[in-house]
Structure formats: C-alpha cells, structure tokens
mmCIF file of C-alpha atoms in Angstrom:
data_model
loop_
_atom_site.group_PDB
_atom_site.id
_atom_site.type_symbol
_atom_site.label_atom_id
_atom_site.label_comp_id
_atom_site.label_asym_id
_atom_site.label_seq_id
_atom_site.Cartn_x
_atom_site.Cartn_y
_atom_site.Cartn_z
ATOM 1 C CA UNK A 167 68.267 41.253 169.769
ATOM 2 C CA UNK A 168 65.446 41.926 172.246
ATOM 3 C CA UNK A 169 66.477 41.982 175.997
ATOM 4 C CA UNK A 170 65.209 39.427 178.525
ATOM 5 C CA UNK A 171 62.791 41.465 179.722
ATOM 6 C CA UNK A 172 61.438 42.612 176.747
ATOM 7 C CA UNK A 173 60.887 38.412 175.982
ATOM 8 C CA UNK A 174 59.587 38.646 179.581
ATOM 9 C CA UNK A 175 56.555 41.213 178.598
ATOM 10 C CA UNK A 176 55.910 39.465 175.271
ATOM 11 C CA UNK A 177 55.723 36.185 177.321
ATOM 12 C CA UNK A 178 53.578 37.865 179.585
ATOM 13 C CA UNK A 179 50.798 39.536 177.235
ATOM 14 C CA UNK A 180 50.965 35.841 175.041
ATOM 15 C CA UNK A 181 49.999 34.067 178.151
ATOM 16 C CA UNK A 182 47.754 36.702 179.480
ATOM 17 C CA UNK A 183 49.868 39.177 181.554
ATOM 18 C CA UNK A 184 50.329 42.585 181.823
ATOM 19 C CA UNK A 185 48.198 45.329 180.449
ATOM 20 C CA UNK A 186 47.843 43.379 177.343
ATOM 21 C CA UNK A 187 47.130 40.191 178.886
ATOM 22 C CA UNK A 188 44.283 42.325 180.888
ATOM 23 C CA UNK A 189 42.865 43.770 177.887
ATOM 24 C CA UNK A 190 42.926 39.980 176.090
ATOM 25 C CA UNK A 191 40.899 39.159 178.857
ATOM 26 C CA UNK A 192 38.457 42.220 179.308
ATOM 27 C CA UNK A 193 37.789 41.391 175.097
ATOM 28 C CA UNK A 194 36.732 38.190 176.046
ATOM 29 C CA UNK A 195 34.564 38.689 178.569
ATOM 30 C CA UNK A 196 33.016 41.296 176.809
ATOM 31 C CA UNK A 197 32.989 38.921 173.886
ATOM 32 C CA UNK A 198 30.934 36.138 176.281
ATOM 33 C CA UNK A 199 29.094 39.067 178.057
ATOM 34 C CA UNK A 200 27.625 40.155 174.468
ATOM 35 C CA UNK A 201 27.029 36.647 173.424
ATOM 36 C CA UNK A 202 25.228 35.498 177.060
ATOM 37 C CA UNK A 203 22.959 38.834 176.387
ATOM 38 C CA UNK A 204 22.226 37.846 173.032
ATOM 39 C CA UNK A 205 20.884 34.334 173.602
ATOM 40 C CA UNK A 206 19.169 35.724 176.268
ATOM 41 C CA UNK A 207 17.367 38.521 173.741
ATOM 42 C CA UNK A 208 16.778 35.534 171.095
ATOM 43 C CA UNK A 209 15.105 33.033 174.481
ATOM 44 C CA UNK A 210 13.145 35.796 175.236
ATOM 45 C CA UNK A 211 11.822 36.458 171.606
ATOM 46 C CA UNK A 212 11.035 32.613 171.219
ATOM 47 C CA UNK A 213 9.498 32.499 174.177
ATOM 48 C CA UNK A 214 6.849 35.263 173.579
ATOM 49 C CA UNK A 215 6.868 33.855 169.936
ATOM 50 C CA UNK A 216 5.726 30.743 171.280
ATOM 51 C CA UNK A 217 3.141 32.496 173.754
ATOM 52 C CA UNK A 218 1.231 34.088 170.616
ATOM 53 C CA UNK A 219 1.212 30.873 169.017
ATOM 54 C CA UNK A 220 -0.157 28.992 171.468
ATOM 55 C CA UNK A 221 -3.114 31.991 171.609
ATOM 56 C CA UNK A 222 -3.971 31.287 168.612
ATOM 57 C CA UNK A 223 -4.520 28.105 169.111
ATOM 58 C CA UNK A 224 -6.471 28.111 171.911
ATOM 59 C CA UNK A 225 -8.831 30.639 170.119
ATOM 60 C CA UNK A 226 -9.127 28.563 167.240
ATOM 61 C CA UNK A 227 -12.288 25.934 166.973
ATOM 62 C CA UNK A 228 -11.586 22.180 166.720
ATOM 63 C CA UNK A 229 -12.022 22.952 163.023
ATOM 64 C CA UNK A 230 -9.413 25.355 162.685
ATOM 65 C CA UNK A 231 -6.965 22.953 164.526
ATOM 66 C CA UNK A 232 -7.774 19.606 163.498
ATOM 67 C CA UNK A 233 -10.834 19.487 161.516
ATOM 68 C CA UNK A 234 -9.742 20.772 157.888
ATOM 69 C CA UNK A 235 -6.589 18.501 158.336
ATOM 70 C CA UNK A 236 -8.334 15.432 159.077
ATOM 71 C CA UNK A 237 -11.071 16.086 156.339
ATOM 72 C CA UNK A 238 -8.129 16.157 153.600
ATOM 73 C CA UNK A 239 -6.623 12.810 155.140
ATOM 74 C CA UNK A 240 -9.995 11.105 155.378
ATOM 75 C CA UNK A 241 -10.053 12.852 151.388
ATOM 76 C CA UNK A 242 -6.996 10.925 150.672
ATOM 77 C CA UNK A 243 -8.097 7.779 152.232
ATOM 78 C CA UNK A 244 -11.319 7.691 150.022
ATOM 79 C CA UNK A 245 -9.545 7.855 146.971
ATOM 80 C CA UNK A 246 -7.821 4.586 147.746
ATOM 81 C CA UNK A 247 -10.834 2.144 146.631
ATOM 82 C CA UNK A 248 -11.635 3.923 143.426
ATOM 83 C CA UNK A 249 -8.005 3.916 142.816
ATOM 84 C CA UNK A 250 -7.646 0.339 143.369
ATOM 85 C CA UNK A 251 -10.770 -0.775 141.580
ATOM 86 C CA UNK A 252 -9.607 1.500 138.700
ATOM 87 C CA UNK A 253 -6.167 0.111 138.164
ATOM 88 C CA UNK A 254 -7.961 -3.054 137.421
ATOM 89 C CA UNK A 255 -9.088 -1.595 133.995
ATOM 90 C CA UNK A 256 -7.893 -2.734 130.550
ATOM 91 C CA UNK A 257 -8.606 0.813 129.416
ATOM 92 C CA UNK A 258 -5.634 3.385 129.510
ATOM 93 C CA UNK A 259 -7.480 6.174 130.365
ATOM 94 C CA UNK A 260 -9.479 4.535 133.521
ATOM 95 C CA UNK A 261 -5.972 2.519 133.966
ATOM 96 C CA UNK A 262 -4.084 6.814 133.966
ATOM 97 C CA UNK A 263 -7.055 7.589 136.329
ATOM 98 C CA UNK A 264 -6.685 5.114 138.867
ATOM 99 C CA UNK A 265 -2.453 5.790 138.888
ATOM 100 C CA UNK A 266 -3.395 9.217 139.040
ATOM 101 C CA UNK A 267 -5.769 8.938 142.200
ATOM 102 C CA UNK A 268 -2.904 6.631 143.559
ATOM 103 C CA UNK A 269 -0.222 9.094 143.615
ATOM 104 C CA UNK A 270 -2.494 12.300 144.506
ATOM 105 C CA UNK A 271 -3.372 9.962 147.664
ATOM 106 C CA UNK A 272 0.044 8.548 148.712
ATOM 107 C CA UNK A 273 1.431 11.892 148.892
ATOM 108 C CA UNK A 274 -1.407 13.265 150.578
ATOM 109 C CA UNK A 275 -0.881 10.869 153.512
ATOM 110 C CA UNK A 276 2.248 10.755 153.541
ATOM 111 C CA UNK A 277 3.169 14.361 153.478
ATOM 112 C CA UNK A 278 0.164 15.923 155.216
ATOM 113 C CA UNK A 279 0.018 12.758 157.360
ATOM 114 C CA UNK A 280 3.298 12.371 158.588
ATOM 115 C CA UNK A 281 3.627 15.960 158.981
ATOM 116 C CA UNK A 282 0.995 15.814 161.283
ATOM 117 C CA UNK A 283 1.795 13.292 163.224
ATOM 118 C CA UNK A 284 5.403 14.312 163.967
ATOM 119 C CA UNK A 285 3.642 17.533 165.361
ATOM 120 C CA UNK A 286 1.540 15.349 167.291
ATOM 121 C CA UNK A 287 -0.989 17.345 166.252
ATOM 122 C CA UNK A 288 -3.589 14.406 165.007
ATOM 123 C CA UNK A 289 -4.852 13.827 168.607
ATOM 124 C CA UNK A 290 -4.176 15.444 171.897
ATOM 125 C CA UNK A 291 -4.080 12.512 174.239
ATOM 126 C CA UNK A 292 -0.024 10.986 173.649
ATOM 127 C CA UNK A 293 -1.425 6.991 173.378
ATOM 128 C CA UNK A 294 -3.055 8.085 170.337
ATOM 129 C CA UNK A 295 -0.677 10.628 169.177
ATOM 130 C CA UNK A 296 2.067 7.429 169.173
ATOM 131 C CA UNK A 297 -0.460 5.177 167.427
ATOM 132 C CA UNK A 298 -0.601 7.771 164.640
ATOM 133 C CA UNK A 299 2.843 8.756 164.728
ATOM 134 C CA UNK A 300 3.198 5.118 163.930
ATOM 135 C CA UNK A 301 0.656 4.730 161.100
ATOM 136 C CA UNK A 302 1.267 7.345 159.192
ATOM 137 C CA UNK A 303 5.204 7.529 159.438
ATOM 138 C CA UNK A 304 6.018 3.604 159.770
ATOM 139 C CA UNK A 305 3.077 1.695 158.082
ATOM 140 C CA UNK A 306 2.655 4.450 154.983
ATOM 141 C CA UNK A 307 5.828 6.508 155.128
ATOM 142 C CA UNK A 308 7.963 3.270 155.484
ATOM 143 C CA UNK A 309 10.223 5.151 157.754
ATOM 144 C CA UNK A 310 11.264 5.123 161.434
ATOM 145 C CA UNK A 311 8.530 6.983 163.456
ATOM 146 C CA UNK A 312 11.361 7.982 166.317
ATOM 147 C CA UNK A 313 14.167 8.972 163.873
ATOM 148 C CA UNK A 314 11.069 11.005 161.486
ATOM 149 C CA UNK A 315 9.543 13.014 164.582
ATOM 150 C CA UNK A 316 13.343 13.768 165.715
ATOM 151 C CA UNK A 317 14.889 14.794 162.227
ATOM 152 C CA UNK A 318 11.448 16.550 161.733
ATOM 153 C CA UNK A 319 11.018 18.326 164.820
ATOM 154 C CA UNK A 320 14.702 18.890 166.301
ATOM 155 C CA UNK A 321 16.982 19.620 163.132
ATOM 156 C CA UNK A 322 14.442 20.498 159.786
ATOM 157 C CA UNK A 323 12.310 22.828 162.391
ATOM 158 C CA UNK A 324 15.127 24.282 164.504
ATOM 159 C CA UNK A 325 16.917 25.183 161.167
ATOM 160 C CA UNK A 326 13.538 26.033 159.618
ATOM 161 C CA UNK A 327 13.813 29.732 157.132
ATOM 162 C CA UNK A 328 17.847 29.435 157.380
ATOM 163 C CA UNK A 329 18.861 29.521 154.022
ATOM 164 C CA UNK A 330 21.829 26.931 153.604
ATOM 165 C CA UNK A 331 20.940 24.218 156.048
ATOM 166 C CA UNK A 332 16.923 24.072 156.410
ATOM 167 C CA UNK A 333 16.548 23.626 152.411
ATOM 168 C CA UNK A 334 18.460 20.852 152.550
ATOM 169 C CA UNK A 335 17.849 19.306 156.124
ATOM 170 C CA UNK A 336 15.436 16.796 154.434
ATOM 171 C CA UNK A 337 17.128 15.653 150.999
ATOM 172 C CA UNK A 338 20.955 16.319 151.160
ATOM 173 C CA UNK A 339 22.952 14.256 148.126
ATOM 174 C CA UNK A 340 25.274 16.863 147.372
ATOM 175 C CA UNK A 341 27.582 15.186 145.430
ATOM 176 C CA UNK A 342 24.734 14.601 142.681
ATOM 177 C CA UNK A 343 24.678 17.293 139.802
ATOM 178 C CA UNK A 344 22.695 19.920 140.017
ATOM 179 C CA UNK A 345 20.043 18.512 137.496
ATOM 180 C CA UNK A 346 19.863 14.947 138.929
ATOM 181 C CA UNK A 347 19.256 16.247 142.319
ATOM 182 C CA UNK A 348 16.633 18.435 141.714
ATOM 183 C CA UNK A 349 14.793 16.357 138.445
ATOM 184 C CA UNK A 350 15.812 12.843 138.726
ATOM 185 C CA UNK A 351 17.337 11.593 142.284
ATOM 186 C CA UNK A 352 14.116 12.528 143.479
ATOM 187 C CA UNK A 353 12.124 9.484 141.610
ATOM 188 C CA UNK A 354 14.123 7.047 144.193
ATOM 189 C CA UNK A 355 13.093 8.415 147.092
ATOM 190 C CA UNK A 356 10.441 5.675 147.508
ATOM 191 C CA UNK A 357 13.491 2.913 147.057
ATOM 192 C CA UNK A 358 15.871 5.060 149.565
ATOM 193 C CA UNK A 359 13.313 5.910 152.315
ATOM 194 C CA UNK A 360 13.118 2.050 153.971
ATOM 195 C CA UNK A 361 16.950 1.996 153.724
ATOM 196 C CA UNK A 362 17.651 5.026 155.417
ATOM 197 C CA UNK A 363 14.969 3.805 157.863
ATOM 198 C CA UNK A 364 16.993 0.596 158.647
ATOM 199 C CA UNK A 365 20.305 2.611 159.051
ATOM 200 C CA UNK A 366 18.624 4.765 161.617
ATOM 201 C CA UNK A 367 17.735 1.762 163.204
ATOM 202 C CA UNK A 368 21.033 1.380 164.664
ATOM 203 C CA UNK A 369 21.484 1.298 168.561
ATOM 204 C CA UNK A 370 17.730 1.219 168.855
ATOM 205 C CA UNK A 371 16.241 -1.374 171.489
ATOM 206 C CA UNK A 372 15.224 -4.595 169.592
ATOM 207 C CA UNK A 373 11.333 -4.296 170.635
ATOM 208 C CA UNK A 374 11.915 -0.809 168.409
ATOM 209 C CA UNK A 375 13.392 -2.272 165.215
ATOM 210 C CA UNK A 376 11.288 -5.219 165.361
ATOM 211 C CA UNK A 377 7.951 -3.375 165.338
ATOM 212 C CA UNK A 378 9.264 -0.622 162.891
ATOM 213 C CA UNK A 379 10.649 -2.871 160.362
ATOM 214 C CA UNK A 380 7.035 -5.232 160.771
ATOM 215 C CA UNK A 381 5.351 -2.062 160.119
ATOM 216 C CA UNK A 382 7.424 -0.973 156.884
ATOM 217 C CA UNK A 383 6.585 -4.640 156.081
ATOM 218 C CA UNK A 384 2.930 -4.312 156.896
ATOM 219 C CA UNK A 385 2.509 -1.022 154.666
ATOM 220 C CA UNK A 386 4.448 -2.494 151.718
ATOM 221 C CA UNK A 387 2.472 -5.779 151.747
ATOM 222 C CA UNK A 388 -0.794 -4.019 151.883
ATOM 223 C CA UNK A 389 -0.222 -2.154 148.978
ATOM 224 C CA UNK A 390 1.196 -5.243 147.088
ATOM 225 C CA UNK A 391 -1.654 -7.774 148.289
ATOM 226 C CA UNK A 392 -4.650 -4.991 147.097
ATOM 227 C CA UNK A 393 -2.650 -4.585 143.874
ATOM 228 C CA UNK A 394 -2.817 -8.151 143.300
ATOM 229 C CA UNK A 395 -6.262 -9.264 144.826
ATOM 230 C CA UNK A 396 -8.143 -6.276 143.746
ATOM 231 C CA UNK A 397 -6.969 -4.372 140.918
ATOM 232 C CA UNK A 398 -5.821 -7.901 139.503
ATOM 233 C CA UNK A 399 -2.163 -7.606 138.428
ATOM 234 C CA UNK A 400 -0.974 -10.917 137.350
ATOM 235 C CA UNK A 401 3.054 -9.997 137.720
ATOM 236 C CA UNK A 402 4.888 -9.836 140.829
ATOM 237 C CA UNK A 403 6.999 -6.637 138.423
ATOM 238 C CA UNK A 404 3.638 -5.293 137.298
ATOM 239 C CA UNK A 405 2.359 -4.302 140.810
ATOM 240 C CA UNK A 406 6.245 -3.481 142.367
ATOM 241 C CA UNK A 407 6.153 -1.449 139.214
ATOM 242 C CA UNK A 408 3.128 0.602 139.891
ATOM 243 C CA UNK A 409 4.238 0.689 143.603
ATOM 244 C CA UNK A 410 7.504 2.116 143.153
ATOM 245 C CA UNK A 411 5.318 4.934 140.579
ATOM 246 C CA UNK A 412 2.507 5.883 142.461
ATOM 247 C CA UNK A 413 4.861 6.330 145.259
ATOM 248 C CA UNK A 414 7.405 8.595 143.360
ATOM 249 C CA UNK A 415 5.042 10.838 141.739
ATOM 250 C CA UNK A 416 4.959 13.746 143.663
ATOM 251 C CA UNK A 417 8.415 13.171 145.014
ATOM 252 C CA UNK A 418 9.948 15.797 142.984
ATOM 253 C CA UNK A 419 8.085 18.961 143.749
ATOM 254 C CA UNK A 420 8.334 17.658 147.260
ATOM 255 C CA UNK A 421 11.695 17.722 147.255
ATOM 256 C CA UNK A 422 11.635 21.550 146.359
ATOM 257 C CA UNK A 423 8.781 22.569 148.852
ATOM 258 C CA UNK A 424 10.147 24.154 152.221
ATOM 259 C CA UNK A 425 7.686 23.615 155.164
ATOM 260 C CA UNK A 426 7.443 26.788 156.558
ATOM 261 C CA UNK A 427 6.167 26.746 160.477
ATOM 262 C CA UNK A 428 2.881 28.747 161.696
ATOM 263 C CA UNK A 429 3.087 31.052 158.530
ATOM 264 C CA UNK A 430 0.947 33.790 159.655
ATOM 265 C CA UNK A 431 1.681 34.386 163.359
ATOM 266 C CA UNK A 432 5.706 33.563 162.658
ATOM 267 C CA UNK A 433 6.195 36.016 159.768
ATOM 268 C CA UNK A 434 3.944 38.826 161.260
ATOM 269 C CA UNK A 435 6.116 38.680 164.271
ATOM 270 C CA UNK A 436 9.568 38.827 162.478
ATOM 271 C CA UNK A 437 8.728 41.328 160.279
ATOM 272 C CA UNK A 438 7.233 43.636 163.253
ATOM 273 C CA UNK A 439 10.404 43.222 165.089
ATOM 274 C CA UNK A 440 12.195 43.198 161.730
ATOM 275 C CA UNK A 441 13.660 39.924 162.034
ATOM 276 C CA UNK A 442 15.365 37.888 158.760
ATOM 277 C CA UNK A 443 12.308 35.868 157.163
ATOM 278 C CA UNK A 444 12.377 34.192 154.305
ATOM 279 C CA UNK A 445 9.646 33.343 152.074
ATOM 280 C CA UNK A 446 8.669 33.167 148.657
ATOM 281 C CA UNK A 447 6.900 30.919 145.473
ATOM 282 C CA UNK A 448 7.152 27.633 144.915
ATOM 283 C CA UNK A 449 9.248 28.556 141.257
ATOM 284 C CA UNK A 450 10.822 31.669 142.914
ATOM 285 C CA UNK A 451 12.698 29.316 145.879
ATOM 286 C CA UNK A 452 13.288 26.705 143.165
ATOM 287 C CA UNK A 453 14.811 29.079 141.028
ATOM 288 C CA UNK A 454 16.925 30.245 143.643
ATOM 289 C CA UNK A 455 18.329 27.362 144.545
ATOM 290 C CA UNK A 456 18.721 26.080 140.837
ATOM 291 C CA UNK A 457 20.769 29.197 140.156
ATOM 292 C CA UNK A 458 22.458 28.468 143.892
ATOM 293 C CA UNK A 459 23.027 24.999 144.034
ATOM 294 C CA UNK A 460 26.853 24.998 144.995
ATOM 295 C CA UNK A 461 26.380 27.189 147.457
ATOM 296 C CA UNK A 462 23.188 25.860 149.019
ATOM 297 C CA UNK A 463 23.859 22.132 148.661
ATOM 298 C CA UNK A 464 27.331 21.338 147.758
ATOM 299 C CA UNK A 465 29.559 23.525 150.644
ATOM 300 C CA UNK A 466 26.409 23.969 152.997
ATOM 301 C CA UNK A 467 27.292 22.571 157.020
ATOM 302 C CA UNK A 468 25.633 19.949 157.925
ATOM 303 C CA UNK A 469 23.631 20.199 160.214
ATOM 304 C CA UNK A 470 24.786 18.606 163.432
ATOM 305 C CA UNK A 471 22.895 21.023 166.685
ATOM 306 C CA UNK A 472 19.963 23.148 166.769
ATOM 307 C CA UNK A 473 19.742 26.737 166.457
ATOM 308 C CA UNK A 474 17.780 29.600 168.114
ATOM 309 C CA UNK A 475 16.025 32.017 166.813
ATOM 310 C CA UNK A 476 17.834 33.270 163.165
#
C-alpha cells in the first residue's frame, strides 16, 4: 500500500505538479512552440508561392490569361447550332454527330466554364465576374453559383494534391462499390447536380434561392425548348432523353480527372524546396485509386476545414 504522500506526488504530477507536472508542461509548450513555428514556415511558403504566381501573371499577355480560355468557350458555344440543327436528322450517323457535338460542348462549358468562373478569372471587374459566375455555374451547370465557387475554391482547392480528401472532395458516394462509383454512378450526375443544388440552398436569403432555382429553370428549359422547336423532337421523353445523355457523357472521365492548380509554377516550386507533389496520368491516378478505393474513398475524412500548405 502506497503512503499518503506517495498518492500526494502521483496526484501532483497527474494534475501537473512537481517535476513531472513541470516537464508535462515544458512537452507541451514545446509541442505548441514547434507547431506555432511550423504554420508559420508553411504561411511563409504560401505566401511567396502566391507572390511567383501572381508574377506570372502579370507577365503574361491577355492571351496567355484569358484569351486561349475564352477562344475554347466561344469553341464550345459554336458547336451548339450545328448540334441542334443536326439532331433534327432522320439519319443515324448525322443524328450520332449532332449527340456527339452536344456532349463535347456541354462539358466544355460546363467544366472549363464553371471552372473559370469560380476563379473569377473570366473578367476582372467583380459585376461581371458575378454575372458569369452565374451563367456558367447556375444557368448551364444547374448548380448553386455561391455553394460551387465555395466548395470549389475553399475545400477542393485548399485540399488540392492531398491524396485521401482532394480526390474525392468533388464526388464522394462511398458507400457505392468500387465499380459503380467509378463506371456507372457517374451517368447520374446530371439528375443529382440540381438536387444537391436545392439542398445547399438551405439557410440562403430567399432573393438567393429564388434567382438560383429560376436560373437552373432557365438553363433546363432552354435546352428542352431548342430540342423541341429546332431539332424537332415530337416526345416530351425523346428530348429529356437526349438531355439527360448529352449531359452525362463526359461525366465519367470527369469524375476521375483531378484539377491540379497553376501546374507549372506550383510543382516547380515544391519540388525545388522538395515539397510532397503529386501528379501523374490520367490511367496512372485512375489506376491508383481503382486498386485504392477503400482506402481513398470508403475510410477517407471528410473534409470539414481547410488546410495549409501539404
């Protein structure tokens, strides 16, 4: 049986007296010390991260910066009037064509588009930046412009090249099989987006919801009304039916795509300083995470507060 005061020094060191109780404490504050240092080292490497970035694009034309993106968009856009006019065909090849020129365009706007607009990177004066942020996101993407910029921007960017919670910030259904995630879940995404939309909806002002469910409306209709009045479906199911394809086609491979930040500049910098970056092929990352599923999708975090540098 122990003495009362040895209780009296194991009470002491448990609540933080004594030698040990001093030590306890000096291993903290080293602890926080080491960890205040270290956010400070990973602040200071964003911020001259950022400074080289924003170099570059000062020294880059208008062409660099905006000119080669909005080419491919006004690319996209061009492609809808053929595609239209060819879906109208009672020939199965022109009838293929037009799907084809459908799809390639859909995803081209609203990918790139979106992508772009999050970034704010369509225009440099804000009024306009909103305006597009509101096309391209609400009226094609049929999503929320102020929940896409904020999952874009705050959670898939901040967690961006971390392997376990940026490849699956964007898509995460993990209790789906492996196969029906990556092959077959995909083909929905056109039916899910608006839904997910309308749940991020909630606690929104009402002048928000309004205009963003009126513009998921507007972009739907549009599509609908030229299917009908131009391309001349007779069926309500005919053109919903060619919607709900030309929509999903690409879905799948962009479900496996990462969007990697300023590539060159970003990995140049990490591997100089010999930072953790991760990059690779379109069937190398897909084979990865085929081969890694559980691991990757199942018992990933979610992702609930951004990260620094990784």
């Amino acid at each position: 049986m122990p003495n009362i005061q040895e209780e009296c020094s194991e009470h002491e060191d448990v609540l933080g007296g004594g030698d040990g109780g001093l030590k306890v404490r000096s291993g903290v504050l080293s602890e926080m010390t080491n960890g205040v240092e270290e956010n400070i080292q990973k602040e200071s490497l964003m911020m001259e991260l950022t400074r080289l970035v924003q170099k570059v694009m000062k020294e880059s034309s208008w062409w660099e910066r905006r000119g080669v993106d909005c080419s491919i968009l006004t690319a996209a856009f061009l492609c809808l009037p053929p595609a239209f006019l060819l879906l109208g065909s009672h020939h199965l090849l022109w009838f293929l064509l037009g799907m084809l020129l459908m799809g390639v365009a859909h995803a081209v706007i609203t990918v790139k588009g979106t992508h772009l607009a999050s970034h704010g990177a369509l225009s440099e004066s804000q009024t306009w930046g909103k305006f597009w942020s509101i096309f391209f996101i609400e009226i094609c993407g049929s999503f929320s412009a102020q929940a896409g910029i904020h999952g874009h921007i705050k959670m898939h960017h901040a967690h961006t090249n971390v392997i376990g919670l940026g490849d699956s910030s964007v898509w995460k259904v993990p209790f789906l099989p492996r196969m029906v995630y990556l092959f077959i879940a995909p083909l929905s995404v056109p039916l899910i987006t608006p839904l997910v939309a309308l749940a991020h909806l909630k606690g929104h002002s009402s002048f928000a919801v309004a205009r963003t469910l009126l513009m998921i409306a507007l972009g739907l209709y549009s599509q609908y009304w030229l299917l009908i009045n131009v391309s001349g479906f007779r069926s309500t199911q005919g053109a919903l039916f060619c919607m709900l394809v030309s929509r999903a086609m690409f879905s799948v491979p962009y479900i496996h795509v990462n969007i990697f930040q300023v590539k060159p500049v970003v990995s140049k910098y990490l591997t100089e300083r010999k930072l953790p970056y991760q990059e690779g092929s379109y069937l190398s990352r897909l084979h990865l995470f085929f081969n890694k599923y559980q691991e990757l999708m199942v018992f990933a975090p979610p992702i609930t507060e951004l990260v620094g540098v990784q």
